[in-house]
XYZ file of C-alpha atoms in Angstrom:
376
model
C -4.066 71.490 42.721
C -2.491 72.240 39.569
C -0.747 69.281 37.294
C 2.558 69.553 35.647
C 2.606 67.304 32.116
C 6.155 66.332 31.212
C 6.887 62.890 29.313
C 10.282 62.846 30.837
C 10.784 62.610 34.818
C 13.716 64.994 35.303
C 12.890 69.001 37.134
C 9.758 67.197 38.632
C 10.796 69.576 41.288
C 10.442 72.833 38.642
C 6.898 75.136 39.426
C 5.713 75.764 36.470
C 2.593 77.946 35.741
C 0.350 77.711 32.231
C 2.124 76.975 29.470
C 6.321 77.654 30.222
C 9.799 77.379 28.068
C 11.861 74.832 30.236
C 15.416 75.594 31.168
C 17.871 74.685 28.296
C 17.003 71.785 26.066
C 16.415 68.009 25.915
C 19.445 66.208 27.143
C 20.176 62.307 26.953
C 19.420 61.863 30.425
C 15.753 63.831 29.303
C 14.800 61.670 26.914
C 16.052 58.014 29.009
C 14.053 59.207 31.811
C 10.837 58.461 29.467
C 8.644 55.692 30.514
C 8.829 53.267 27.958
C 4.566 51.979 28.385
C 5.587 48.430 26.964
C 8.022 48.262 29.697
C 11.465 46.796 27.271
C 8.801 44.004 26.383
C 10.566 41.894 23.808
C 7.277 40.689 22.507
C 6.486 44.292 20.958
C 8.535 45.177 17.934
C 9.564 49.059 18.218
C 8.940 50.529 14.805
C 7.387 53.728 15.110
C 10.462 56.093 13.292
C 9.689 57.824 10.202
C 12.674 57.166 8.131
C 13.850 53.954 5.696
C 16.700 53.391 7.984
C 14.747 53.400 11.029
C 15.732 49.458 11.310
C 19.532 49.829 11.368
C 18.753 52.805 13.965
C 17.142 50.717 16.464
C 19.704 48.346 16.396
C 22.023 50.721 17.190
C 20.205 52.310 19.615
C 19.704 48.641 21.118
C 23.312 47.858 21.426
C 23.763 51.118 23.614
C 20.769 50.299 25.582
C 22.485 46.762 26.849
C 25.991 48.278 26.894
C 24.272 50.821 29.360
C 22.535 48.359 31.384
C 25.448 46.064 31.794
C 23.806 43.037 31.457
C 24.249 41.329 27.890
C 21.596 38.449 29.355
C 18.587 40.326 29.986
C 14.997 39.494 27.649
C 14.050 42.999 26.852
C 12.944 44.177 23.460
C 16.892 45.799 23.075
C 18.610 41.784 24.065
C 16.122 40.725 21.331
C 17.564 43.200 19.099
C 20.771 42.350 19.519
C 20.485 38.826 19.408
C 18.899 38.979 16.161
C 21.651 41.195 14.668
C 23.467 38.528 15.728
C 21.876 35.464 14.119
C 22.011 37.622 10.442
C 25.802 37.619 11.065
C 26.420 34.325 11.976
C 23.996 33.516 8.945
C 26.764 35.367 6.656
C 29.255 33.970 8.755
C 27.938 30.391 7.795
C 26.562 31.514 4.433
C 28.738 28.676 2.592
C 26.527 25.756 3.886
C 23.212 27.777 3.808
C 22.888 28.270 0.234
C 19.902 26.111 -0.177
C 18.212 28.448 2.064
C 19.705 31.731 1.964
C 21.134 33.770 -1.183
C 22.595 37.243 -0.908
C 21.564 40.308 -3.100
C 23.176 43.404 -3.793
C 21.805 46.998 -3.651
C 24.271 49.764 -4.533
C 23.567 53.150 -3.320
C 26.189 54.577 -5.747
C 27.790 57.247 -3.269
C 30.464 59.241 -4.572
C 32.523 62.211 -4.281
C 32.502 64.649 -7.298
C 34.023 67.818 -6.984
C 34.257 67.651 -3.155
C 30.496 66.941 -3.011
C 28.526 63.947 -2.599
C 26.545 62.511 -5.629
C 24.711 59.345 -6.892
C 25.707 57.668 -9.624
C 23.300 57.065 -12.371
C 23.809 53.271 -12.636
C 23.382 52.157 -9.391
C 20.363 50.583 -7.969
C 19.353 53.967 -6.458
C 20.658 55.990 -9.860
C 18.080 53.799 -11.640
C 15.250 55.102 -9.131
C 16.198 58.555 -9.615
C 15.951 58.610 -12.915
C 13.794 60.498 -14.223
C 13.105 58.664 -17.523
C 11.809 55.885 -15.792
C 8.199 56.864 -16.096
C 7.183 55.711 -12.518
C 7.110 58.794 -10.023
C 6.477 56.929 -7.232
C 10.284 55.166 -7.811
C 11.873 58.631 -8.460
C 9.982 59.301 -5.081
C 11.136 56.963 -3.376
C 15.099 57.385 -4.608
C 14.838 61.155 -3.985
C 13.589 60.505 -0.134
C 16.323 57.720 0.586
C 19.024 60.216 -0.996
C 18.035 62.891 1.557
C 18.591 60.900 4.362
C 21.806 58.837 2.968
C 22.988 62.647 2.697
C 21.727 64.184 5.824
C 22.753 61.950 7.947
C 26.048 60.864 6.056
C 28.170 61.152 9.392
C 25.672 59.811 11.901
C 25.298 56.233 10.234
C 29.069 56.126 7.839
C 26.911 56.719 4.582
C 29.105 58.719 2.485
C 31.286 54.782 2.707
C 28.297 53.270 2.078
C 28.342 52.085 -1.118
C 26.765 48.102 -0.839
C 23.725 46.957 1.328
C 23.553 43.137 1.036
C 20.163 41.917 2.338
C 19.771 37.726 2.967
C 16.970 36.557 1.157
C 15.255 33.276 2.536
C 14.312 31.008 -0.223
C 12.036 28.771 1.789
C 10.009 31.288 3.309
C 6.330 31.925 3.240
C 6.591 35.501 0.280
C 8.574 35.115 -3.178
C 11.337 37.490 -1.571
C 11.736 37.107 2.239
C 14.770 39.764 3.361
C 15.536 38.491 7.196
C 18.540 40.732 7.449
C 21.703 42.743 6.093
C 24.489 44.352 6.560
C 24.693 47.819 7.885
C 27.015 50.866 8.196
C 26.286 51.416 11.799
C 26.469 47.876 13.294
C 27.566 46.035 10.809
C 24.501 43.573 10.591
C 20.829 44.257 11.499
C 17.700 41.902 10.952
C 14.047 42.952 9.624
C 11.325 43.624 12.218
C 8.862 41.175 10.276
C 7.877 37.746 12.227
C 10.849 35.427 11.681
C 9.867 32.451 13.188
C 9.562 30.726 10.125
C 13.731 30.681 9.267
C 14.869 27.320 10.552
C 18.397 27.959 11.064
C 20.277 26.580 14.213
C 23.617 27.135 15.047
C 24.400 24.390 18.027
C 21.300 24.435 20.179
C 20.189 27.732 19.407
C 17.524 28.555 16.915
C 17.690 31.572 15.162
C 15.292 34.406 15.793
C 13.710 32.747 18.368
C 12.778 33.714 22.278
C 15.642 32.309 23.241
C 18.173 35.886 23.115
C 21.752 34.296 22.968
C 24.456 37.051 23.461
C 27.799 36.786 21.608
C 29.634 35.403 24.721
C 27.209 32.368 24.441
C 27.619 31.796 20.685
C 29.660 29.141 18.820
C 33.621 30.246 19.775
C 34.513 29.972 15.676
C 32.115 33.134 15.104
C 32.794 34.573 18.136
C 37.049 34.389 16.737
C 35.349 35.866 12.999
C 34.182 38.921 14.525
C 37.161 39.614 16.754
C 39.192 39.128 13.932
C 36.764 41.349 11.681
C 37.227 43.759 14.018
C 41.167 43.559 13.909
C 41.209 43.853 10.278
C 38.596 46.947 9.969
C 40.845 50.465 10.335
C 39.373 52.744 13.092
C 36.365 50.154 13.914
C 35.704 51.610 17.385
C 34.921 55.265 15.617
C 32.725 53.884 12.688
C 31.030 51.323 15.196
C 31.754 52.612 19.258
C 28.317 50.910 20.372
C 29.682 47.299 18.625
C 32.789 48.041 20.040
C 31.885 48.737 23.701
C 29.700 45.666 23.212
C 32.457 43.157 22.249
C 33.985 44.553 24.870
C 32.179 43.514 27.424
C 31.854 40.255 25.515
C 35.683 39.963 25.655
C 35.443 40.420 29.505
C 33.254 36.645 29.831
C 34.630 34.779 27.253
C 36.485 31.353 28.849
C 40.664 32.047 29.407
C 41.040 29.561 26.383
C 38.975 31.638 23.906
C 40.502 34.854 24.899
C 44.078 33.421 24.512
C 42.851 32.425 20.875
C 41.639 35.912 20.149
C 45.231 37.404 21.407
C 46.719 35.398 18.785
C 44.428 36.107 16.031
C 44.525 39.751 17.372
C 48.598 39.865 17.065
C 48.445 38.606 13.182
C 47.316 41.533 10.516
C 46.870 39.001 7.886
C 44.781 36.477 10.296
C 41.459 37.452 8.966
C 42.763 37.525 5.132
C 44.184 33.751 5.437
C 41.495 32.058 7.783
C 38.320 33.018 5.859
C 36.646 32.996 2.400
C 35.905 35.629 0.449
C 32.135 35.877 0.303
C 30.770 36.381 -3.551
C 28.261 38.131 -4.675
C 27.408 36.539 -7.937
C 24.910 38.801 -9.402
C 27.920 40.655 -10.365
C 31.144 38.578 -9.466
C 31.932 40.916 -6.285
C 33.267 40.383 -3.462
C 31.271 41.886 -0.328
C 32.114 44.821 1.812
C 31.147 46.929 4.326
C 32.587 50.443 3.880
C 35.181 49.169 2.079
C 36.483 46.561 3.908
C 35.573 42.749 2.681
C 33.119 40.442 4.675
C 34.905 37.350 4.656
C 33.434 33.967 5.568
C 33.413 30.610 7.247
C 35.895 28.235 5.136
C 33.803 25.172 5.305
C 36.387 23.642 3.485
C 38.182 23.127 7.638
C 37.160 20.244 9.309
C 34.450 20.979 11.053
C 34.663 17.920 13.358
C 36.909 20.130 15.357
C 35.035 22.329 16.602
C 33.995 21.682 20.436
C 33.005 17.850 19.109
C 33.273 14.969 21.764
C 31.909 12.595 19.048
C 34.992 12.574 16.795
C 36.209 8.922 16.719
C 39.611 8.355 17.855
C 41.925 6.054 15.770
C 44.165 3.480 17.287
C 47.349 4.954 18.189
C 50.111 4.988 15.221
C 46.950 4.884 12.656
C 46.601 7.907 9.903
C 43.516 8.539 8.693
C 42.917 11.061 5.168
C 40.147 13.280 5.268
C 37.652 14.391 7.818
C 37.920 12.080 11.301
C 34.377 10.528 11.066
C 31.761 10.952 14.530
C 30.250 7.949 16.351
C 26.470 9.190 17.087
C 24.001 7.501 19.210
C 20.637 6.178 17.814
C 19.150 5.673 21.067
C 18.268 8.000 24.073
C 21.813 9.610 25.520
C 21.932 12.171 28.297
C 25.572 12.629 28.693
C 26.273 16.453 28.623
C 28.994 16.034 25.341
C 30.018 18.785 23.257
C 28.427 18.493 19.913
C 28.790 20.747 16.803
C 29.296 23.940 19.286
C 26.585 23.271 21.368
C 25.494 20.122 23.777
C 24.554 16.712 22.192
C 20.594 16.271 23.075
C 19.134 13.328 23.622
C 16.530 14.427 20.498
C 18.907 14.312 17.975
C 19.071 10.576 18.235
C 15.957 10.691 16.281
C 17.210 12.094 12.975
C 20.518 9.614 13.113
C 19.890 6.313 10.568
C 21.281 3.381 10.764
C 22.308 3.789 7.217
C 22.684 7.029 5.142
C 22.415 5.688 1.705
C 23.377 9.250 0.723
C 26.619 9.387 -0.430
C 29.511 10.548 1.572
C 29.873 13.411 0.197
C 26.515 14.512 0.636
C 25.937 13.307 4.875
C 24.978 16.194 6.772
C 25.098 16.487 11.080
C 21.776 16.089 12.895
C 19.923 19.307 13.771
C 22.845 20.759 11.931
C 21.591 19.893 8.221
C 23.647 22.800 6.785
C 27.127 21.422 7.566
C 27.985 18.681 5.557
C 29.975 15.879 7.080
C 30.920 12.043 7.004
């Protein structure tokens, strides 16, 4: 009995004899129909594309994966994806009180337009690779093949706007430069594909780049408002980024009534995003950060951060003004009670890492399990 070969499962019904031309050409459906031999596993990293961008790619590719699936809680390799992306943004998002662990640097691709066509400049960071006085062919190599695809696929991934990558650089980790993530023109934010589990970051309960996927309807409701309102303020965001979009979409559709309401309002206001967030600075050259144009604003940590989903706060007798930041009441000992803590759930752990004196100075207090927000 003869065998038919085919990686893809559609025309299993087709008789083919020898070696054949199939009927018309490799459709979407074609190429979903292949069995992935990993089965979605999230432990196996997929990094098998030949190109420098193949990173920002996948993540793409992994938010239409879940949006197609319709389930932004699954644990394949594609939920991993997209949880990571989102841990790098809620880094940049919190980048204010990271700084002892995290610094930004700046890598300009120097697009332009000269005479209607597209060119690099000289003095950027790729210019510099390019040129061709600089004595090292393997650079020039390397800036002539990441022109070519910056170029070729200009449309696909929003590259002829793409004039800053910022990549987060983790100061504690195990190399002297440690890139965990950075912005992109086709999701915004993507993370690297190296091991991560050496960051320790946590945002409320969750630990970032862990095994634990948390999808944006499950995140801290401040960032889940910053990108909502990032979205607002970012002209024609659902053609630049329809696989984001679709997925905030379906985010929108879970959020709680209360946190919807909030994004209606923030939603309603052009200049919400300009006047609740910080511009984030770039110092290496006294920029502010964009992507495509449009500025990546940040968490202003200077907002009392007591406020957010915090059933510690300490309430003052009634007629009483307090200045500054309402101070929390922690427990030392073991406490089970399910209270909202720092935008997650106060555990029964974090008793450990409260004193019973802080001779640090006010100032200078930071939360437990939270140590990048500082607080009273």
């Amino acid at each position: 009995m003869s065998k038919i070969f085919r990686l893809h499962q559609k025309g299993a019904s087709e008789n083919i004899e020898h070696w054949q031309a199939i009927s018309g050409h490799l459709t979407k459906d074609h190429i979903n129909s292949i069995a992935d031999p990993s089965g979605s596993s999230a432990h196996t990293q997929i990094t098998s594309i030949p190109s420098p961008f193949a990173r920002m790619d996948l993540v793409r590719t992994a938010f239409e994966f879940v949006n197609s699936a319709k389930n932004l809680d699954a644990s394949t390799i594609y939920h991993r994806l997209v949880s990571d992306c989102l841990d790098v943004a809620e880094i940049f998002f919190n980048i204010e009180a990271l700084q002892d662990k995290v610094e930004v640097l700046q890598w300009s691709t120097g697009i332009r337009v000269t005479a209607g066509e597209l060119d690099i400049d000289p003095a950027s960071d790729l210019g510099k690779l390019m040129n061709p006085g600089s004595g090292n062919a393997k650079h020039r190599l390397l800036g002539e093949t990441l022109k070519m695809y910056l170029f070729q696929d200009r449309n696909a991934f929003n590259f002829a706007d793409f004039k800053h990558c910022y990549l987060l650089n983790y100061k504690q980790g195990p190399e002297l430069i440690n890139i965990i993530g950075g912005t992109s023109p086709a999701t915004l934010f993507f993370s690297s594909a190296n091991d991560l589990s050496y960051v320790d970051i946590r945002f409320g309960n969750d630990k970032v780049f862990d095994d634990n996927f948390m999808p944006l309807y499950k995140r801290g409701k401040e960032f889940v408002k910053f990108l909502f309102s990032f979205r607002r303020h970012f002209p024609e965001f659902s053609v630049k980024f329809p696989d984001l979009h679709e997925y905030m979409e379906a985010t929108y559709a879970l959020l709680d009534p209360a946190l919807k309401e909030a994004i209606r309002v923030l939603d309603a206001d052009a200049n919400a995003y300009k006047h609740a967030y910080n511009f984030l600075p770039v110092v290496a050259e006294g920029n502010n950060a964009e992507i495509l144009g449009v500025p990546l604003r940040v968490k202003n940590y200077g907002v009392d951060p007591s406020t957010e989903e915090n059933d510690f706060v300490i309430r003052p007798d009634e007629g009483k003004s307090v200045e500054g930041f309402m101070p929390l009441v922690l427990p030392k000992d073991a406490y089970n009670e399910p209270l909202r803590y720092a935008g997650g759930v106060w555990q029964s752990s974090y008793g450990e890492q409260v004193p019973y004196l802080d001779e640090r100075a006010l100032s200078e207090r930071t939360l437990p399990n939270q140590h990048h927000i500082k607080y009273p």
